Amino acid sequence: VIGALGDPDAGVRRAAADAVAQSTATGQGVAAARAALLARLGEEPDATVRGQLAESAGRLRHEPGDVAATAERLAGLLPLRGAVRGLFFLARQPAARDRVGAAVGRRLQEVATTVTHPDDVR
C-alpha cells in the first residue's frame, strides 16, 4: 500500500494514505507507516492529499518518543483540515499525554481563534 502513496492520481494517493494508517490497526508496521506518511508530506503537491497524509499520520499508534516529532510536523501544516484532525487523533492517545508541546498547543489555539469559516481550513 505504501507504494501507492506516489501514484499519479491524487485520489489513489488519498486512499493509500488512509489505507496505510488502517493497515497498522493491529500495531504492526507502525514505524514504517509513519516514516512513509511523513516522508510523502514533504513532496505532496495536492492539498487534499497532504491533509489525508497528516490525518493518517496522527491516527497511527505512537510511542511516547515519537509524539513530539509528529506533532511538530503536523502543526507546521495548520490550518490544513487534515492537520487539525491528525493533531486531534494524536492528542487523544495515552502516549501523547504531556508530550505534544506548548508550541503546538499555542499554534492550535491561534488557528482556533482565527479561522472564521469551515472552508478556511483546508
Coordinates of C-alpha atoms in Angstrom, one line a residue:
V1 CA 0.0 0.0 0.0
I2 CA 2.9 2.4 0.8
G3 CA 3.9 2.3 -2.9
A4 CA 0.6 3.8 -3.9
L5 CA 1.4 7.0 -2.0
G6 CA 3.3 8.0 -5.1
D7 CA 0.6 7.2 -7.6
P8 CA 0.0 9.8 -10.3
D9 CA -3.7 10.0 -9.3
A10 CA -4.5 12.2 -6.3
G11 CA -7.5 10.1 -5.4
V12 CA -5.4 7.0 -5.2
R13 CA -2.8 8.8 -3.1
R14 CA -5.6 9.9 -0.6
A15 CA -7.0 6.4 -0.4
A16 CA -3.5 5.0 0.1
A17 CA -2.7 7.3 3.0
D18 CA -5.9 6.2 4.7
A19 CA -5.1 2.5 3.9
V20 CA -1.6 2.8 5.3
A21 CA -3.0 4.1 8.7
Q22 CA -5.7 1.4 8.7
S23 CA -3.2 -1.3 8.0
T24 CA -1.4 -0.7 11.3
A25 CA -4.6 -1.2 13.4
T26 CA -3.0 -4.4 14.8
G27 CA 0.1 -2.5 15.9
Q28 CA 2.4 -4.0 13.3
G29 CA 4.3 -1.8 10.8
V30 CA 3.7 1.5 12.6
A31 CA 7.2 2.8 12.3
A32 CA 7.4 2.1 8.6
A33 CA 3.9 3.6 8.0
R34 CA 4.8 6.8 10.0
A35 CA 8.0 7.2 8.1
A36 CA 6.3 6.7 4.7
L37 CA 3.4 9.1 5.5
L38 CA 5.7 11.9 6.9
A39 CA 8.2 11.5 4.0
R40 CA 5.4 11.8 1.5
L41 CA 4.1 15.0 3.2
G42 CA 7.3 16.8 2.2
E43 CA 6.8 16.1 -1.5
E44 CA 3.0 16.0 -1.9
P45 CA 1.7 18.8 -4.2
D46 CA -2.0 18.3 -3.7
A47 CA -3.5 20.0 -0.5
T48 CA -6.3 17.3 -0.1
V49 CA -3.7 14.5 -0.2
R50 CA -1.5 16.4 2.3
G51 CA -4.5 16.7 4.5
Q52 CA -5.2 12.9 4.3
L53 CA -1.5 12.2 4.9
A54 CA -1.5 14.4 8.0
E55 CA -4.7 12.9 9.4
S56 CA -3.4 9.4 8.8
A57 CA -0.1 10.1 10.5
G58 CA -2.0 11.4 13.5
R59 CA -4.2 8.3 13.6
L60 CA -1.2 5.9 13.9
R61 CA -0.4 4.4 17.3
H62 CA 2.5 6.4 18.7
E63 CA 5.2 5.6 21.2
P64 CA 6.0 8.4 23.7
G65 CA 9.3 9.2 22.0
D66 CA 7.6 9.7 18.6
V67 CA 4.8 12.0 19.6
A68 CA 6.7 15.4 19.7
A69 CA 8.2 15.0 16.2
T70 CA 4.8 14.0 14.6
A71 CA 3.0 16.8 16.5
E72 CA 5.5 19.4 15.3
R73 CA 5.3 18.2 11.7
L74 CA 1.5 18.3 11.7
A75 CA 1.4 21.7 13.4
G76 CA 3.5 23.0 10.6
L77 CA 0.7 22.2 8.2
L78 CA -2.0 24.1 10.1
P79 CA -4.7 25.3 9.3
L80 CA -4.9 22.4 6.9
R81 CA -8.1 20.4 7.8
G82 CA -6.2 17.1 7.9
A83 CA -3.5 18.5 10.1
V84 CA -6.2 19.7 12.6
R85 CA -7.8 16.2 12.6
G86 CA -4.4 14.5 12.8
L87 CA -3.4 16.5 15.8
F88 CA -6.7 15.7 17.4
F89 CA -6.3 12.0 16.9
L90 CA -2.7 12.2 18.1
A91 CA -3.5 14.2 21.3
R92 CA -6.1 11.6 22.3
Q93 CA -3.6 8.8 22.6
P94 CA -2.2 7.9 26.0
A95 CA 1.4 8.2 24.7
A96 CA 0.7 11.9 23.8
R97 CA -0.1 13.0 27.4
D98 CA 2.2 15.9 28.2
R99 CA 4.3 15.3 25.0
V100 CA 2.5 17.3 22.3
G101 CA 4.3 20.5 23.4
A102 CA 3.3 24.0 24.3
A103 CA 4.3 25.4 20.9
V104 CA 1.9 23.1 19.2
G105 CA -0.9 24.0 21.6
R106 CA -0.3 27.7 21.0
R107 CA -0.5 27.1 17.2
L108 CA -3.7 25.2 17.6
Q109 CA -5.2 27.9 19.7
E110 CA -4.2 30.5 17.2
V111 CA -5.9 28.5 14.4
A112 CA -9.0 28.1 16.5
T113 CA -9.3 31.8 17.1
T114 CA -8.5 33.0 13.6
V115 CA -10.4 30.5 11.3
T116 CA -13.8 32.0 10.8
H117 CA -15.4 29.6 8.4
P118 CA -15.0 25.8 7.9
D119 CA -13.8 26.4 4.3
D120 CA -10.9 28.4 5.7
V121 CA -9.4 25.1 7.0
R122 CA -8.1 23.1 4.0

